[in-house]
Short mmCIF file of C-alpha atoms in Angstrom, two decimals:
data_model
loop_
_atom_site.label_atom_id
_atom_site.label_comp_id
_atom_site.label_asym_id
_atom_site.label_seq_id
_atom_site.Cartn_x
_atom_site.Cartn_y
_atom_site.Cartn_z
CA MET A 1 -9.78 -5.87 -35.69
CA SER A 2 -9.45 -9.05 -32.66
CA ASP A 3 -11.93 -10.27 -31.06
CA GLU A 4 -12.48 -12.04 -28.01
CA THR A 5 -12.25 -14.58 -29.15
CA HIS A 6 -9.53 -15.46 -30.63
CA ARG A 7 -6.80 -16.30 -29.20
CA PHE A 8 -3.65 -14.64 -27.47
CA ALA A 9 -1.54 -14.57 -31.39
CA THR A 10 -3.76 -13.08 -32.93
CA ARG A 11 -5.27 -10.26 -30.54
CA LEU A 12 -1.93 -9.16 -31.60
CA SER A 13 -1.45 -9.27 -34.33
CA HIS A 14 -4.88 -7.69 -34.17
CA GLY A 15 -5.38 -5.42 -32.05
CA GLY A 16 -5.17 -1.52 -32.27
CA ARG A 17 -5.63 -1.73 -36.49
CA ALA A 18 -8.42 -0.63 -38.96
CA GLY A 19 -8.92 -3.86 -40.07
CA THR A 20 -7.83 -6.11 -43.19
CA ARG A 21 -10.32 -5.15 -45.28
CA ILE A 22 -9.85 -1.18 -45.75
CA HIS A 23 -7.23 0.41 -48.31
CA GLY A 24 -4.51 1.35 -46.73
CA PHE A 25 -0.93 0.10 -45.25
CA VAL A 26 -1.07 -2.78 -42.88
CA ASN A 27 0.30 -0.14 -39.57
CA PRO A 28 -1.32 3.27 -38.22
CA PRO A 29 0.62 5.84 -38.70
CA VAL A 30 2.37 8.13 -36.17
CA HIS A 31 -0.12 11.00 -34.53
CA ARG A 32 1.63 14.29 -33.52
CA GLY A 33 0.88 17.04 -32.37
CA SER A 34 -0.51 19.65 -29.47
CA THR A 35 -3.05 21.93 -30.13
CA VAL A 36 -6.60 20.57 -31.17
CA LEU A 37 -8.67 22.08 -33.33
CA HIS A 38 -12.58 22.26 -32.60
CA PRO A 39 -14.71 23.42 -35.14
CA SER A 40 -16.59 25.55 -33.07
CA VAL A 41 -16.54 27.60 -29.71
CA GLU A 42 -19.44 25.36 -28.09
CA ALA A 43 -17.38 22.18 -29.33
CA ARG A 44 -14.36 23.10 -28.12
CA ARG A 45 -16.36 24.41 -24.65
CA ASP A 46 -17.58 20.57 -24.66
CA ALA A 47 -14.50 18.73 -24.47
CA ALA A 48 -14.20 19.27 -21.26
CA ASN A 49 -17.21 16.21 -20.69
CA HIS A 50 -14.37 13.88 -22.01
CA ARG A 51 -12.03 14.16 -20.36
CA PHE A 52 -11.70 10.69 -19.34
CA GLU A 53 -12.73 9.50 -22.85
CA GLN A 54 -10.10 8.49 -24.78
CA TYR A 55 -11.56 12.27 -27.26
CA MET A 56 -8.18 14.55 -28.23
CA THR A 57 -8.72 17.08 -26.56
CA TYR A 58 -5.13 18.48 -26.36
CA GLY A 59 -1.35 16.31 -26.82
CA THR A 60 -0.96 15.68 -22.69
CA GLN A 61 -4.14 13.92 -23.55
CA GLY A 62 -2.95 11.59 -25.87
CA GLY A 63 -3.87 10.97 -30.17
CA PRO A 64 -5.36 7.59 -32.31
CA THR A 65 -1.72 6.25 -31.82
CA HIS A 66 -1.56 6.32 -28.07
CA TYR A 67 -5.46 5.16 -27.89
CA ALA A 68 -4.17 1.58 -30.31
CA LEU A 69 -1.65 1.09 -27.63
CA GLU A 70 -3.72 1.92 -24.24
CA ASP A 71 -6.36 -0.96 -25.58
CA MET A 72 -3.44 -3.32 -26.70
CA ILE A 73 -2.55 -3.48 -23.00
CA ALA A 74 -5.62 -3.30 -21.41
CA GLU A 75 -7.06 -6.47 -23.92
CA ILE A 76 -3.48 -7.60 -22.61
CA GLU A 77 -3.59 -7.21 -19.12
CA GLY A 78 -7.40 -8.50 -19.02
CA GLY A 79 -8.73 -4.69 -17.44
CA THR A 80 -11.63 -2.08 -19.47
CA ARG A 81 -8.81 1.21 -18.27
CA CYS A 82 -5.57 1.90 -19.70
CA THR A 83 -2.94 5.66 -19.30
CA ILE A 84 0.41 5.40 -20.49
CA PHE A 85 3.80 6.40 -19.35
CA GLY A 86 7.29 7.81 -20.33
CA THR A 87 8.72 5.73 -18.14
CA GLY A 88 8.24 2.52 -15.77
CA LEU A 89 8.61 3.84 -12.72
CA ALA A 90 6.40 7.04 -13.71
CA ALA A 91 3.76 3.73 -13.96
CA VAL A 92 4.64 3.08 -10.23
CA ALA A 93 4.66 6.42 -8.85
CA VAL A 94 1.39 8.10 -10.89
CA PRO A 95 -0.75 5.58 -9.09
CA LEU A 96 0.86 5.71 -6.33
CA LEU A 97 0.24 9.37 -5.34
CA ALA A 98 -3.64 9.35 -6.74
CA PHE A 99 -3.83 6.32 -4.01
CA LEU A 100 -2.06 7.97 -1.67
CA LYS A 101 -2.67 11.87 0.59
CA THR A 102 -1.12 12.59 3.31
CA GLY A 103 -1.64 11.10 6.39
CA ASP A 104 -2.29 7.14 4.35
CA HIS A 105 0.12 4.42 5.15
CA CYS A 106 1.37 2.02 2.20
CA LEU A 107 2.32 -2.07 2.47
CA ILE A 108 4.88 -1.63 0.16
CA PRO A 109 6.88 -5.56 -0.27
CA ASP A 110 10.54 -5.86 0.76
CA SER A 111 11.51 -7.50 -2.29
CA CYS A 112 10.13 -4.10 -4.50
CA TYR A 113 11.98 -2.73 -7.46
CA GLY A 114 14.72 -0.05 -6.15
CA PRO A 115 13.22 2.41 -7.50
CA ALA A 116 9.61 2.78 -5.47
CA ARG A 117 11.76 1.63 -2.30
CA ASN A 118 13.19 5.33 -3.14
CA LEU A 119 9.78 6.95 -3.63
CA ALA A 120 8.23 5.57 -0.74
CA GLU A 121 10.81 6.56 1.73
CA GLY A 122 11.51 9.84 -0.08
CA LEU A 123 9.31 11.84 -2.49
CA MET A 124 5.62 9.61 -0.69
CA LYS A 125 7.89 10.34 3.14
CA GLY A 126 8.19 13.45 2.51
CA PHE A 127 3.79 14.48 0.97
CA GLY A 128 3.48 13.19 5.12
CA ILE A 129 2.37 9.46 3.55
CA THR A 130 4.41 6.49 5.52
CA THR A 131 5.38 3.28 4.17
CA THR A 132 5.76 -0.46 5.44
CA PHE A 133 7.52 -3.44 4.34
CA TYR A 134 6.81 -6.80 3.60
CA ASP A 135 8.11 -9.75 3.46
CA PRO A 136 6.97 -11.25 -0.36
CA LYS A 137 6.30 -14.38 1.05
CA ILE A 138 3.83 -13.20 3.67
CA SER A 139 0.21 -15.14 3.97
CA GLY A 140 -3.26 -12.52 4.43
CA GLU A 141 -3.39 -14.00 8.05
CA GLU A 142 0.31 -12.04 8.61
CA VAL A 143 -0.10 -9.06 6.53
CA ALA A 144 -3.37 -8.78 8.52
CA THR A 145 -1.67 -8.07 11.51
CA LEU A 146 0.10 -4.16 9.41
CA PHE A 147 -2.50 -2.97 8.33
CA GLN A 148 -2.93 0.43 10.15
CA PRO A 149 -6.35 2.71 9.96
CA ASN A 150 -4.30 4.73 7.17
CA THR A 151 -3.52 1.76 4.95
CA ARG A 152 -4.85 3.11 1.81
CA VAL A 153 -2.72 0.49 -0.24
CA LEU A 154 -0.75 -2.98 -1.19
CA TYR A 155 1.32 -2.89 -3.39
CA ALA A 156 2.66 -5.55 -4.52
CA GLU A 157 5.27 -7.37 -7.02
CA SER A 158 4.95 -10.48 -7.83
CA PRO A 159 7.87 -11.61 -7.98
CA GLY A 160 10.61 -9.22 -7.63
CA SER A 161 12.84 -8.44 -9.48
CA HIS A 162 16.03 -9.26 -8.20
CA THR A 163 14.92 -12.51 -5.60
CA PHE A 164 11.86 -14.05 -6.87
CA GLU A 165 9.95 -13.89 -4.84
CA ILE A 166 6.05 -15.16 -5.39
CA GLN A 167 3.29 -12.91 -3.75
CA ASP A 168 0.06 -15.29 -2.56
CA ILE A 169 -1.58 -12.27 -3.75
CA PRO A 170 -5.29 -13.42 -4.50
CA ALA A 171 -5.04 -14.20 0.00
CA LEU A 172 -3.17 -10.67 0.20
CA ALA A 173 -5.89 -9.15 -2.02
CA ALA A 174 -9.00 -10.34 -0.01
CA VAL A 175 -7.04 -8.58 3.35
CA ALA A 176 -6.00 -5.30 1.26
CA HIS A 177 -9.93 -5.50 0.53
CA ALA A 178 -11.46 -6.16 3.50
CA ARG A 179 -10.08 -3.54 4.71
CA GLY A 180 -11.13 -0.56 2.24
CA ALA A 181 -6.96 -0.51 0.64
CA LYS A 182 -6.71 -0.38 -2.93
CA VAL A 183 -4.41 -3.14 -4.49
CA LEU A 184 -1.84 -2.06 -6.87
CA MET A 185 1.07 -4.30 -8.64
CA ASP A 186 3.79 -4.31 -10.42
CA ASN A 187 2.82 -7.25 -13.04
CA THR A 188 5.91 -6.32 -15.45
CA TRP A 189 7.40 -9.66 -15.25
CA GLY A 190 3.86 -11.20 -15.84
CA ILE A 191 2.69 -9.96 -19.09
CA HIS A 192 -0.15 -11.97 -20.39
CA HIS A 193 1.09 -15.69 -18.28
CA TYR A 194 0.04 -13.78 -14.88
CA GLN A 195 -4.16 -11.85 -15.05
CA PRO A 196 -4.02 -9.51 -11.68
CA PHE A 197 -7.89 -8.82 -12.14
CA ARG A 198 -9.05 -12.44 -11.62
CA HIS A 199 -6.38 -12.47 -8.61
CA GLY A 200 -8.19 -9.57 -7.03
CA VAL A 201 -5.52 -6.60 -8.08
CA ASP A 202 -6.92 -3.35 -8.85
CA VAL A 203 -4.62 -1.74 -10.84
CA SER A 204 -1.82 -3.25 -12.48
CA ILE A 205 1.76 -1.24 -13.80
CA GLN A 206 3.40 -2.28 -16.27
CA ALA A 207 7.49 -1.33 -17.66
CA LEU A 208 6.45 -1.43 -21.15
CA THR A 209 10.00 -0.42 -21.37
CA LYS A 210 11.00 -4.24 -21.58
CA TYR A 211 8.98 -7.31 -23.65
CA VAL A 212 6.50 -4.75 -24.94
CA GLY A 213 8.82 -2.62 -26.55
CA GLY A 214 11.42 -5.61 -27.07
CA HIS A 215 14.20 -4.14 -28.61
CA SER A 216 15.86 -2.69 -25.72
CA ASP A 217 15.25 0.78 -27.51
CA ILE A 218 12.08 2.58 -25.71
CA LEU A 219 10.97 4.10 -22.14
CA LEU A 220 7.22 3.43 -21.71
CA GLY A 221 4.60 2.41 -18.94
CA SER A 222 1.45 1.13 -17.80
CA ALA A 223 -1.43 1.50 -15.40
CA THR A 224 -4.52 -0.36 -16.05
CA VAL A 225 -7.43 -0.09 -13.84
CA ASN A 226 -10.63 -2.40 -14.04
CA ASP A 227 -13.41 -0.07 -12.45
CA GLU A 228 -14.12 3.30 -13.73
CA ALA A 229 -14.16 4.94 -10.68
CA ASP A 230 -10.70 3.44 -10.01
CA TRP A 231 -10.31 4.65 -14.45
CA LYS A 232 -10.80 8.10 -12.45
CA THR A 233 -8.19 8.07 -9.90
CA LEU A 234 -5.70 7.14 -12.24
CA ARG A 235 -6.15 9.34 -15.37
CA GLY A 236 -7.12 12.58 -12.80
CA ALA A 237 -3.30 12.20 -11.46
CA SER A 238 -1.89 11.47 -14.71
CA SER A 239 -4.18 14.81 -15.86
CA GLN A 240 -1.78 16.82 -13.43
CA LEU A 241 1.05 16.20 -12.79
CA GLY A 242 1.49 16.57 -16.74
CA GLN A 243 2.56 12.84 -17.80
CA TYR A 244 2.98 12.30 -21.58
CA ALA A 245 4.72 9.67 -23.53
CA SER A 246 6.05 9.89 -26.47
CA PRO A 247 3.75 8.97 -30.14
CA ASP A 248 7.26 7.48 -31.78
CA ASP A 249 7.70 5.58 -28.65
CA VAL A 250 4.53 3.99 -28.47
CA TRP A 251 4.51 3.65 -32.20
CA LEU A 252 7.81 1.05 -31.73
CA ALA A 253 5.25 -0.25 -28.10
CA ILE A 254 2.64 -1.08 -30.97
CA ARG A 255 5.31 -3.22 -32.73
CA GLY A 256 7.08 -4.56 -30.52
CA LEU A 257 2.98 -5.92 -29.32
CA ARG A 258 2.96 -7.85 -33.53
CA THR A 259 5.80 -9.85 -32.46
CA MET A 260 5.70 -10.63 -28.65
CA HIS A 261 3.99 -13.83 -28.31
CA VAL A 262 6.43 -15.94 -30.24
CA ARG A 263 9.45 -13.78 -28.74
CA LEU A 264 7.89 -14.71 -25.38
CA LYS A 265 7.67 -17.69 -26.02
CA HIS A 266 11.11 -18.49 -27.67
CA GLN A 267 12.15 -16.00 -24.36
CA GLU A 268 10.39 -18.45 -21.15
CA ALA A 269 11.92 -22.07 -23.28
CA ALA A 270 15.47 -20.27 -23.44
CA GLY A 271 15.71 -18.96 -19.93
CA LEU A 272 14.51 -22.53 -18.24
CA GLU A 273 17.21 -25.21 -20.35
CA VAL A 274 19.67 -21.75 -19.59
CA ALA A 275 18.44 -22.26 -15.66
CA ARG A 276 18.42 -26.05 -15.74
CA TRP A 277 22.41 -25.51 -17.17
CA PHE A 278 22.84 -23.61 -13.77
CA GLU A 279 21.16 -25.43 -11.10
CA SER A 280 23.31 -28.23 -13.09
CA ARG A 281 26.48 -26.85 -11.59
CA ARG A 282 28.62 -27.91 -8.14
CA GLU A 283 29.50 -23.21 -8.52
CA VAL A 284 25.91 -23.00 -8.22
CA LEU A 285 23.95 -23.28 -4.90
CA GLN A 286 20.17 -22.20 -6.17
CA VAL A 287 18.31 -20.76 -9.31
CA LEU A 288 15.91 -18.43 -8.49
CA HIS A 289 13.40 -18.57 -10.77
CA PRO A 290 9.43 -19.40 -10.09
CA GLY A 291 8.99 -21.68 -13.16
CA LEU A 292 11.32 -24.59 -11.83
CA PRO A 293 10.44 -26.73 -9.36
CA SER A 294 13.39 -26.18 -6.92
CA HIS A 295 12.48 -23.07 -6.28
CA SER A 296 10.59 -23.14 -3.15
CA GLN A 297 7.57 -21.26 -4.16
CA HIS A 298 7.31 -23.46 -7.48
CA GLU A 299 3.29 -24.52 -6.46
CA LEU A 300 1.75 -20.70 -6.08
CA PHE A 301 3.78 -19.88 -9.37
CA ALA A 302 2.46 -22.91 -11.69
CA ARG A 303 -1.55 -21.81 -9.42
CA ASP A 304 -0.75 -18.36 -10.38
CA PHE A 305 0.02 -18.20 -13.82
CA THR A 306 -0.20 -19.60 -17.26
CA GLY A 307 4.86 -19.52 -18.15
CA SER A 308 7.23 -17.58 -16.78
CA CYS A 309 9.85 -14.54 -19.09
CA SER A 310 13.05 -14.57 -18.83
CA LEU A 311 14.48 -13.21 -15.74
CA PHE A 312 15.78 -14.80 -12.70
CA GLY A 313 18.63 -14.66 -10.35
CA VAL A 314 21.21 -17.26 -9.90
CA VAL A 315 22.84 -17.64 -6.33
CA PHE A 316 26.71 -18.51 -6.24
CA ASP A 317 28.01 -21.08 -3.85
CA PRO A 318 29.88 -18.97 -0.86
CA ARG A 319 33.24 -20.39 -1.12
CA TYR A 320 32.94 -17.78 -4.02
CA SER A 321 33.15 -13.86 -3.73
CA GLN A 322 32.01 -11.29 -5.51
CA ALA A 323 35.25 -10.48 -6.98
CA GLN A 324 35.02 -14.28 -8.83
CA ILE A 325 32.00 -13.82 -9.22
CA ASP A 326 32.69 -9.88 -11.30
CA THR A 327 35.08 -11.58 -12.84
CA CYS A 328 32.79 -14.41 -14.03
CA ILE A 329 30.58 -11.51 -15.91
CA ASN A 330 33.61 -9.79 -17.39
CA SER A 331 34.60 -11.97 -18.82
CA LEU A 332 31.07 -13.68 -20.68
CA LYS A 333 31.15 -12.24 -24.36
CA LEU A 334 27.75 -12.07 -25.30
CA PHE A 335 26.10 -11.65 -21.85
CA GLY A 336 26.13 -7.33 -22.14
CA ILE A 337 26.30 -5.15 -18.23
CA GLY A 338 23.58 -3.59 -17.18
CA ALA A 339 19.62 -2.82 -16.06
CA SER A 340 16.44 -3.74 -17.79
CA TRP A 341 15.19 -7.02 -19.75
CA GLY A 342 12.83 -7.51 -22.16
CA GLY A 343 14.64 -7.34 -24.86
CA TYR A 344 16.19 -9.51 -28.25
CA GLU A 345 19.80 -9.94 -26.04
CA SER A 346 21.28 -11.78 -22.59
CA LEU A 347 22.34 -9.63 -20.25
CA ALA A 348 24.01 -10.09 -16.89
CA LEU A 349 23.61 -7.95 -13.47
CA PRO A 350 25.53 -8.84 -10.26
CA THR A 351 22.84 -8.00 -8.09
CA SER A 352 25.04 -9.27 -4.17
CA GLY A 353 25.21 -5.17 -2.33
CA ASN A 354 22.70 -3.22 -4.24
CA ILE A 355 19.32 -4.15 -2.64
CA THR A 356 17.44 -3.24 0.39
CA ARG A 357 16.47 -5.41 2.55
CA THR A 358 14.30 -3.99 5.44
CA ALA A 359 12.05 -6.53 6.48
CA THR A 360 13.99 -9.15 5.36
CA THR A 361 17.33 -9.73 5.42
CA GLY A 362 17.61 -10.68 2.06
CA GLU A 363 20.43 -12.77 2.48
CA PHE A 364 20.23 -16.27 0.44
CA GLY A 365 23.09 -17.87 1.34
CA GLY A 366 25.74 -16.69 -1.61
CA LYS A 367 26.14 -13.93 -3.59
CA ILE A 368 23.10 -13.53 -6.36
CA ALA A 369 23.99 -12.24 -10.49
CA ARG A 370 21.00 -11.70 -12.47
CA PHE A 371 21.02 -13.04 -15.85
CA HIS A 372 18.81 -12.37 -18.35
CA ILE A 373 18.05 -15.02 -21.96
CA GLY A 374 17.56 -13.27 -25.11
CA LEU A 375 17.30 -14.59 -28.66
CA GLU A 376 20.11 -15.56 -28.60
CA ASP A 377 20.77 -19.48 -29.64
CA THR A 378 21.16 -21.12 -25.87
CA ARG A 379 23.98 -23.51 -27.28
CA ASP A 380 26.01 -20.26 -27.28
CA LEU A 381 24.54 -18.19 -24.71
CA ILE A 382 25.48 -22.16 -22.08
CA ALA A 383 29.18 -21.82 -24.29
CA ASP A 384 29.68 -18.75 -23.50
CA LEU A 385 28.86 -19.47 -19.00
CA GLU A 386 30.66 -22.45 -19.59
CA HIS A 387 33.56 -20.58 -19.99
CA GLY A 388 32.85 -17.71 -17.82
CA PHE A 389 32.39 -20.42 -14.92
CA ALA A 390 36.03 -21.50 -15.72
CA HIS A 391 37.07 -18.46 -15.00
CA LEU A 392 35.46 -18.82 -11.71
CA ASN A 393 37.28 -21.50 -10.66
#
């Protein structure tokens, strides 16, 4: 087993395994099942006392494969307990529904993941939960003015998944906690590089579909906590809602974690290299990458993050129309056109016209496209982009 004194890459290689001094396969097996047998009626009755533990009672509560991934994600996030969901969106929805009830109020950043906004304006609204969308760049003093007597959750996503605003989480968390509210954060972009519980987060959410899976072939999510009371609230809601993740996908996520450190380092460097290339082009107005010194919140990023991932936005010069940008992206040979990110392949996705803003304008001076840089050679990616920009012009 890994040791907390070991460095990150070593922990990813050894976590969730029986150890090196055993007789057997390197990787743990996939455990599938629904019915769990108990040695006696008394043991079956006693199972109810262990519903918040990694204890096999029924298939929906998980088994050894799930427990291994739970432990590994909790360690990466710096928390104590983790629960796994079948999708990243479920990992957003269940914590919100766990910590909010009819009559409560929630604060959500205007830059949030689109389906999170849909949840707030759909199911949550139908349940009698009200939401205020706030400017993601808001200060602690400013967000304090948005709190209501019934505000129970401050939700965060830093950076925003389309426009990449960095939030001052410690300042926002201090205000929330002083008013008795919980801080829930989508930390998918910052996996490993942002330690949420050091900055005041109560529940850290991950779309394990991204870098953890790493190969664009699974759907999973997670929510991690650092407090036992929060764990019972979260795990209780997950159980009541019947949340379950396929053990086959969970096993693939564990396998993905073994190489995530190498992929993160490579894709961080590749992402910055391609982002700098975009910055050098006269066709580009600005690049929305917090890791670049040109980003308006780079100092805040440098204070709280130890690195970046390879997803960023590009704002094109306003002289280019959406049709021209679409033609440019359509001409690319190495960039797929699709949602999600964090896999081994590069992606390009126009975002202007597809994002909703109510607290801010969402305007950056030109049309925006989002780029994810995969594991291809950056020289080939840049050559492909040059080819695409020739079509743009």
